[in-house]
Coordinates of C-alpha atoms in Angstrom, one line a residue:
M158 CA -0.2 4.6 15.5
S159 CA 1.4 2.0 13.6
S160 CA 1.1 0.3 10.3
R161 CA -0.6 -2.9 11.3
Q162 CA -3.2 -0.7 13.6
L163 CA -3.7 1.6 10.1
L164 CA -4.5 -1.4 8.2
D165 CA -6.3 -3.4 10.6
N166 CA -8.6 -0.2 10.4
F167 CA -8.5 -0.1 6.3
P168 CA -11.9 0.6 4.6
W169 CA -10.8 -2.1 2.2
G170 CA -14.7 -2.4 0.9
I171 CA -14.4 1.3 -0.3
L172 CA -11.0 0.5 -1.9
V173 CA -12.6 -2.7 -3.7
V174 CA -15.4 -1.0 -5.0
T175 CA -13.5 2.3 -6.4
L176 CA -11.2 0.0 -8.3
L177 CA -14.1 -2.0 -10.0
L178 CA -15.6 1.8 -10.8
L179 CA -12.2 2.6 -12.4
G180 CA -11.9 -0.9 -14.2
F181 CA -15.4 -0.3 -15.6
G182 CA -15.0 3.1 -16.3
M183 CA -12.0 2.2 -18.6
V184 CA -13.6 -0.5 -20.1
N185 CA -16.7 1.5 -20.9
L186 CA -14.3 4.5 -22.1
Y187 CA -12.2 2.4 -25.1
S188 CA -15.7 1.4 -26.2
A189 CA -16.8 4.8 -26.4
T190 CA -13.4 5.7 -28.1
H191 CA -12.1 2.9 -29.9
A192 CA -14.2 3.8 -33.4
S193 CA -13.3 7.8 -33.4
N194 CA -10.8 8.7 -31.3
L195 CA -8.8 6.1 -29.8
G196 CA -6.1 9.1 -28.2
F197 CA -9.1 9.8 -25.2
F198 CA -8.7 6.0 -24.0
I199 CA -5.2 6.4 -23.7
R200 CA -4.6 10.2 -22.3
Q201 CA -7.2 8.6 -19.7
L202 CA -5.3 5.6 -18.9
V203 CA -2.3 8.2 -18.5
W204 CA -4.9 10.0 -16.0
L205 CA -6.0 7.1 -14.4
F206 CA -1.6 6.0 -13.2
I207 CA -1.5 9.6 -12.4
S208 CA -4.9 10.3 -10.2
L209 CA -3.3 6.7 -8.5
G210 CA -0.2 7.6 -7.5
F211 CA -1.4 11.2 -6.1
A212 CA -4.5 9.5 -4.5
G213 CA -2.2 7.4 -2.5
L214 CA 0.0 10.1 -1.7
V215 CA -3.4 12.0 0.1
T216 CA -3.9 8.7 1.9
A217 CA -0.5 8.6 3.4
I218 CA -0.5 11.8 4.3
D219 CA -1.9 12.5 7.8
Y220 CA -5.2 14.3 7.3
R221 CA -4.6 16.9 9.8
I222 CA -1.9 18.8 8.0
Y223 CA -4.8 19.4 5.4
E224 CA -6.5 21.0 8.2
R225 CA -3.6 23.3 8.5
T226 CA -3.0 24.1 5.0
A227 CA -6.4 24.8 4.1
Y228 CA -6.6 28.0 3.9
G229 CA -3.7 28.5 1.6
W230 CA -5.0 25.4 -0.7
Y231 CA -7.8 27.2 -1.3
G232 CA -6.2 30.6 -1.7
L233 CA -4.0 29.4 -4.4
T234 CA -7.3 27.8 -6.1
I235 CA -8.8 31.4 -6.0
L236 CA -5.7 32.7 -8.3
L237 CA -6.1 30.2 -10.5
L238 CA -9.3 30.6 -11.2
A239 CA -8.9 33.7 -11.7
L240 CA -6.0 33.7 -13.7
T241 CA -8.4 31.1 -16.4
H242 CA -10.1 34.5 -17.4
A243 CA -6.9 35.7 -19.2
M244 CA -6.6 32.8 -20.8
P245 CA -8.1 32.5 -24.4
A246 CA -11.1 31.2 -24.8
I247 CA -12.1 27.8 -25.4
K248 CA -15.5 26.7 -26.6
G249 CA -16.6 30.4 -25.8
S250 CA -15.1 29.4 -21.4
H251 CA -12.4 29.9 -20.1
R252 CA -11.9 27.0 -17.9
W253 CA -8.5 26.0 -18.2
L254 CA -5.2 27.1 -17.7
E255 CA -2.7 25.7 -20.3
L256 CA 0.3 24.3 -18.6
G257 CA 2.6 23.3 -21.2
V258 CA 1.5 19.3 -21.9
M259 CA -1.4 19.2 -20.4
R260 CA -4.4 21.3 -19.0
L261 CA -5.6 22.1 -15.7
Q262 CA -9.3 23.2 -15.1
P263 CA -9.3 25.1 -12.0
S264 CA -13.2 25.0 -11.2
I265 CA -12.8 21.3 -10.2
V266 CA -9.7 21.1 -8.4
M267 CA -12.6 23.8 -5.9
W268 CA -14.9 21.2 -5.7
F269 CA -12.0 19.3 -3.3
V270 CA -10.5 22.9 -2.2
I271 CA -14.1 24.3 -1.0
F272 CA -15.3 21.3 1.8
L273 CA -10.8 21.9 3.5
A274 CA -11.4 25.1 3.6
L275 CA -15.1 25.4 5.1
G276 CA -14.0 21.9 7.2
R277 CA -11.1 23.9 8.2
W278 CA -13.5 26.8 9.5
F279 CA -16.2 25.2 11.0
H280 CA -13.6 23.3 12.9
D281 CA -12.0 26.1 14.4
S282 CA -15.1 28.3 14.8
I283 CA -17.4 27.5 18.4
A284 CA -20.9 27.2 16.8
P285 CA -24.1 29.0 19.5
K286 CA -25.9 26.1 21.1
K287 CA -28.9 26.3 18.8
G288 CA -27.1 26.5 16.3
Y289 CA -25.5 29.0 14.0
R290 CA -27.1 32.0 12.8
L291 CA -27.1 33.9 10.1
R292 CA -24.7 36.7 11.0
D293 CA -22.4 33.4 12.2
L294 CA -21.8 32.5 9.0
W295 CA -20.1 35.7 6.9
Q296 CA -17.3 34.1 6.3
P297 CA -17.9 31.1 4.9
A298 CA -21.1 32.2 2.9
A299 CA -18.4 35.1 1.3
M300 CA -15.5 31.8 0.2
T301 CA -18.2 30.2 -1.3
A302 CA -19.6 33.3 -2.8
V303 CA -16.3 34.1 -4.1
A304 CA -15.4 30.9 -5.7
V305 CA -19.1 30.2 -7.5
G306 CA -18.8 33.7 -8.8
L307 CA -16.0 33.2 -10.6
I308 CA -16.6 29.9 -12.0
L309 CA -19.9 31.5 -13.2
A310 CA -18.2 33.9 -14.7
Q311 CA -16.3 31.3 -16.9
P312 CA -19.7 30.4 -17.4
D313 CA -19.9 26.9 -16.4
L314 CA -23.2 26.4 -14.3
G315 CA -23.2 23.1 -13.3
T316 CA -19.7 23.1 -11.7
S317 CA -20.5 26.7 -9.8
L318 CA -23.9 24.7 -8.7
L319 CA -21.3 21.8 -7.7
V320 CA -19.6 23.9 -5.3
L321 CA -22.4 25.3 -4.2
F322 CA -24.3 22.3 -2.9
I323 CA -21.1 20.9 -1.4
A324 CA -20.9 24.4 0.8
G325 CA -24.6 23.3 1.9
V326 CA -24.5 20.3 3.3
L327 CA -21.4 21.2 5.2
F328 CA -23.8 24.6 6.5
L329 CA -26.2 21.6 7.4
F330 CA -24.3 19.2 8.7
A331 CA -22.5 21.7 11.1
K332 CA -25.5 22.9 12.3
I333 CA -27.6 26.1 11.9
Q334 CA -30.8 27.4 13.1
T335 CA -34.0 26.8 11.2
K336 CA -34.3 30.7 11.0
T337 CA -31.2 30.6 9.7
L338 CA -32.1 28.0 7.1
L339 CA -35.5 29.7 6.3
I340 CA -33.9 33.0 5.6
L341 CA -31.5 31.2 2.7
L342 CA -33.9 29.5 1.4
L343 CA -35.9 32.5 0.9
L344 CA -33.1 34.8 -0.3
G345 CA -32.7 31.6 -3.2
L346 CA -36.3 31.6 -4.1
I347 CA -35.7 35.6 -4.9
A348 CA -32.1 35.2 -6.6
A349 CA -33.7 31.9 -8.6
P350 CA -35.5 34.5 -10.9
L351 CA -32.7 37.1 -10.8
T352 CA -30.3 34.1 -11.6
W353 CA -32.7 33.1 -15.1
Q354 CA -32.6 36.4 -16.3
Y355 CA -29.1 38.2 -15.9
G356 CA -27.4 35.4 -14.6
L357 CA -27.6 32.6 -17.3
K358 CA -26.1 32.5 -21.0
D359 CA -28.7 32.1 -24.0
Y360 CA -28.3 28.4 -24.4
Q361 CA -27.9 27.8 -20.7
K362 CA -31.6 29.0 -20.8
K363 CA -32.9 27.1 -24.1
R364 CA -31.5 23.6 -22.1
I365 CA -34.1 24.2 -19.3
E366 CA -36.4 25.2 -21.5
T367 CA -35.7 22.0 -23.2
L368 CA -36.3 20.0 -20.2
L369 CA -39.5 21.3 -20.2
S370 CA -40.7 21.1 -23.2
P371 CA -38.6 17.6 -24.4
D372 CA -40.3 17.3 -27.6
E373 CA -39.4 20.9 -29.1
D374 CA -36.4 21.3 -30.7
V375 CA -35.3 17.6 -31.0
Q376 CA -32.6 18.7 -33.9
G377 CA -30.9 21.3 -32.0
A378 CA -31.1 21.9 -27.7
G379 CA -32.8 19.1 -27.3
Y380 CA -30.8 16.4 -29.7
H381 CA -28.4 15.4 -27.0
R382 CA -31.2 14.6 -24.5
R383 CA -32.8 12.5 -26.9
Q384 CA -30.7 10.1 -28.9
S385 CA -29.4 9.7 -25.0
I386 CA -32.8 8.3 -23.9
I387 CA -33.3 6.4 -27.4
A388 CA -29.6 4.3 -26.3
I389 CA -30.1 3.7 -22.9
G390 CA -33.7 2.3 -24.0
S391 CA -32.4 0.0 -26.6
G392 CA -30.1 -1.6 -23.9
R393 CA -33.3 -3.0 -22.3
L394 CA -32.8 -5.7 -19.7
T395 CA -29.6 -7.1 -20.5
G396 CA -28.1 -4.8 -23.1
K397 CA -26.8 -5.1 -26.7
G398 CA -23.7 -6.5 -25.5
Y399 CA -19.5 -4.9 -25.1
L400 CA -18.9 -2.9 -28.4
E401 CA -22.2 -3.6 -29.9
G402 CA -24.5 -0.3 -29.0
T403 CA -25.2 0.8 -32.3
Q404 CA -25.9 4.3 -30.6
T405 CA -22.5 5.0 -29.8
Q406 CA -20.4 2.6 -32.5
L407 CA -22.7 4.8 -35.1
R408 CA -21.8 7.4 -33.3
F409 CA -24.8 9.5 -33.2
L410 CA -24.5 9.5 -29.1
P411 CA -22.9 12.8 -28.8
E412 CA -20.2 13.9 -26.1
Q413 CA -20.2 9.8 -25.5
H414 CA -16.8 10.1 -23.7
T415 CA -17.7 13.0 -21.3
D416 CA -21.5 14.0 -20.2
F417 CA -23.1 11.0 -22.0
I418 CA -20.6 8.1 -20.7
F419 CA -23.5 6.7 -18.8
S420 CA -25.4 6.1 -22.1
V421 CA -23.2 4.2 -23.7
W422 CA -22.7 1.9 -20.5
A423 CA -27.0 1.2 -20.4
E424 CA -26.8 0.4 -24.2
E425 CA -24.1 -2.2 -23.9
Q426 CA -24.6 -3.3 -20.4
G427 CA -29.0 -2.8 -19.9
F428 CA -31.1 -2.0 -17.2
L429 CA -29.2 -5.2 -15.4
G430 CA -26.0 -3.9 -16.1
S431 CA -27.3 0.0 -15.1
I432 CA -28.6 -1.0 -11.8
F433 CA -25.4 -2.9 -10.4
L434 CA -23.6 0.1 -11.4
L435 CA -25.4 2.4 -9.8
G436 CA -25.3 -0.4 -6.7
L437 CA -21.7 0.3 -6.4
Y438 CA -22.4 4.1 -6.2
F439 CA -24.5 3.5 -3.4
Y440 CA -22.4 1.2 -1.7
L441 CA -19.3 4.2 -1.6
F442 CA -21.8 6.8 -0.9
V443 CA -23.1 4.8 2.4
A444 CA -19.6 3.6 3.3
G445 CA -18.2 7.0 3.2
L446 CA -20.8 8.3 5.2
V447 CA -20.0 5.2 8.2
V448 CA -16.1 6.7 7.6
A449 CA -17.8 10.4 8.6
S450 CA -19.9 9.2 11.6
R451 CA -16.7 6.9 13.1
A452 CA -14.2 10.3 12.5
R453 CA -13.1 11.3 16.3
E454 CA -13.1 14.5 15.1
K455 CA -14.3 17.5 13.6
F456 CA -12.2 17.8 10.6
G457 CA -12.5 14.6 9.8
A458 CA -16.4 14.1 9.9
L459 CA -16.7 17.3 7.4
I460 CA -14.3 16.2 5.1
C461 CA -15.8 12.6 4.3
V462 CA -19.3 14.2 4.3
G463 CA -17.7 16.7 1.9
A464 CA -16.0 14.3 -0.3
V465 CA -19.6 12.1 0.1
A466 CA -21.3 15.3 -1.1
L467 CA -18.9 15.8 -3.7
L468 CA -19.3 12.5 -5.1
F469 CA -22.7 11.9 -4.8
F470 CA -24.3 15.1 -6.8
Q471 CA -21.8 14.4 -9.7
T472 CA -23.5 11.1 -9.7
F473 CA -27.3 12.3 -9.3
V474 CA -26.8 14.9 -11.9
N475 CA -25.0 13.0 -14.4
I476 CA -27.4 10.2 -14.6
G477 CA -30.3 12.3 -14.2
M478 CA -29.1 14.5 -17.1
V479 CA -28.6 11.5 -19.3
L480 CA -32.2 10.4 -18.3
G481 CA -33.6 13.5 -19.4
L482 CA -34.5 14.2 -15.7
L483 CA -32.1 17.0 -15.1
P484 CA -31.0 19.9 -18.1
V485 CA -27.5 19.4 -19.3
V486 CA -25.0 21.0 -17.0
G487 CA -21.9 19.5 -18.1
V488 CA -21.6 17.4 -14.8
P489 CA -19.1 14.0 -15.5
L490 CA -19.9 11.0 -14.0
P491 CA -17.5 10.0 -11.2
F492 CA -14.7 7.0 -12.4
L493 CA -16.3 6.7 -16.0
S494 CA -16.4 9.9 -17.8
Y495 CA -13.1 11.2 -19.5
G496 CA -11.4 13.7 -17.8
G497 CA -8.1 13.8 -16.1
T498 CA -8.6 16.8 -13.6
A499 CA -11.9 15.3 -12.3
M500 CA -10.1 11.9 -12.6
V501 CA -7.6 13.3 -10.2
I502 CA -10.1 14.9 -7.8
N503 CA -12.6 12.1 -7.5
L504 CA -9.6 9.8 -6.5
A505 CA -8.4 12.2 -3.7
C506 CA -12.3 12.0 -2.6
V507 CA -12.2 8.8 -1.9
A508 CA -8.5 9.0 -0.6
V509 CA -9.6 11.2 2.0
L510 CA -12.7 8.4 2.7
L511 CA -9.3 5.9 3.3
N512 CA -7.6 8.9 5.1
V513 CA -10.1 9.2 7.9
G514 CA -11.3 5.7 7.9
M515 CA -7.6 4.0 8.7
R516 CA -7.1 6.7 11.3
R517 CA -10.2 6.8 13.5
Y518 CA -8.6 5.7 16.6
M519 CA -5.5 8.1 16.8
F520 CA -7.8 10.5 18.7

């Protein structure tokens, strides 16, 4: 396929919307950090250029190569996850690997790798006519369980749930029998109380309890939620203006450069600005699903669905978290929250959509 044909099929809308989100993200991060620690903004700017370069590489390489190497990347990421448990704890968690001048969070890398590996498995397997049965799925289920288990042990509930969600979406997309789906739902209901009793740390339980009783412990576990809602509500229709958000500039808003970055945007840009930002995300999700629907072979469609699922779940959970509708689980907002590994992986997801979109007539 010629370069001209690749450019003719290139999904330019996805690229333009992503660049807009990145631009707004950097502007918003500057507002969140300039008065306290501008180093976050500078480091994120460096990561932005690294991520754009990596995304360009992911786009340029024929995505069928990712199919052939998917299991290798999965095995390497599992090894990295295991190595995190040998690292010194940071804030009570074993989530990062120290690599000289930088830190890598393998659990976030697994977001990307899991849909490559499962996409490869579902592409290679021959599905029964009526859909996959429970006994047909033991291999992808084991791959998912190992990844989720290692991440939960760090502990990192939000990231492990995201891996589980991506896997679940791919299971549904690959078509499983209704009976199998009901069994999995039943197993989930049985596992829920056991997870609550034995799988969650006390602080994680407290966050969920605070969600159910929002007026309790507003100076403790409920402080983040309360300050976020105050910031969002004070933005009203049109916002207080850039660099004028009092909750942000006076540092009442906790973790405002990471988990609660949307609260910064909502306070300064208001309801209208927030709707515009969410509209950009909505376009990205829909356009990504359009690329998946037009893919000419199964692996391309599966990895596009996985990429959209990853971006959507992060956005949904983060927005729900800052609005007080979901517990605080530490999931970033794509392209806006500070974080180098997340920036690389989220732009790699966009690169997958661009890659499959411009090569859809190769097969």
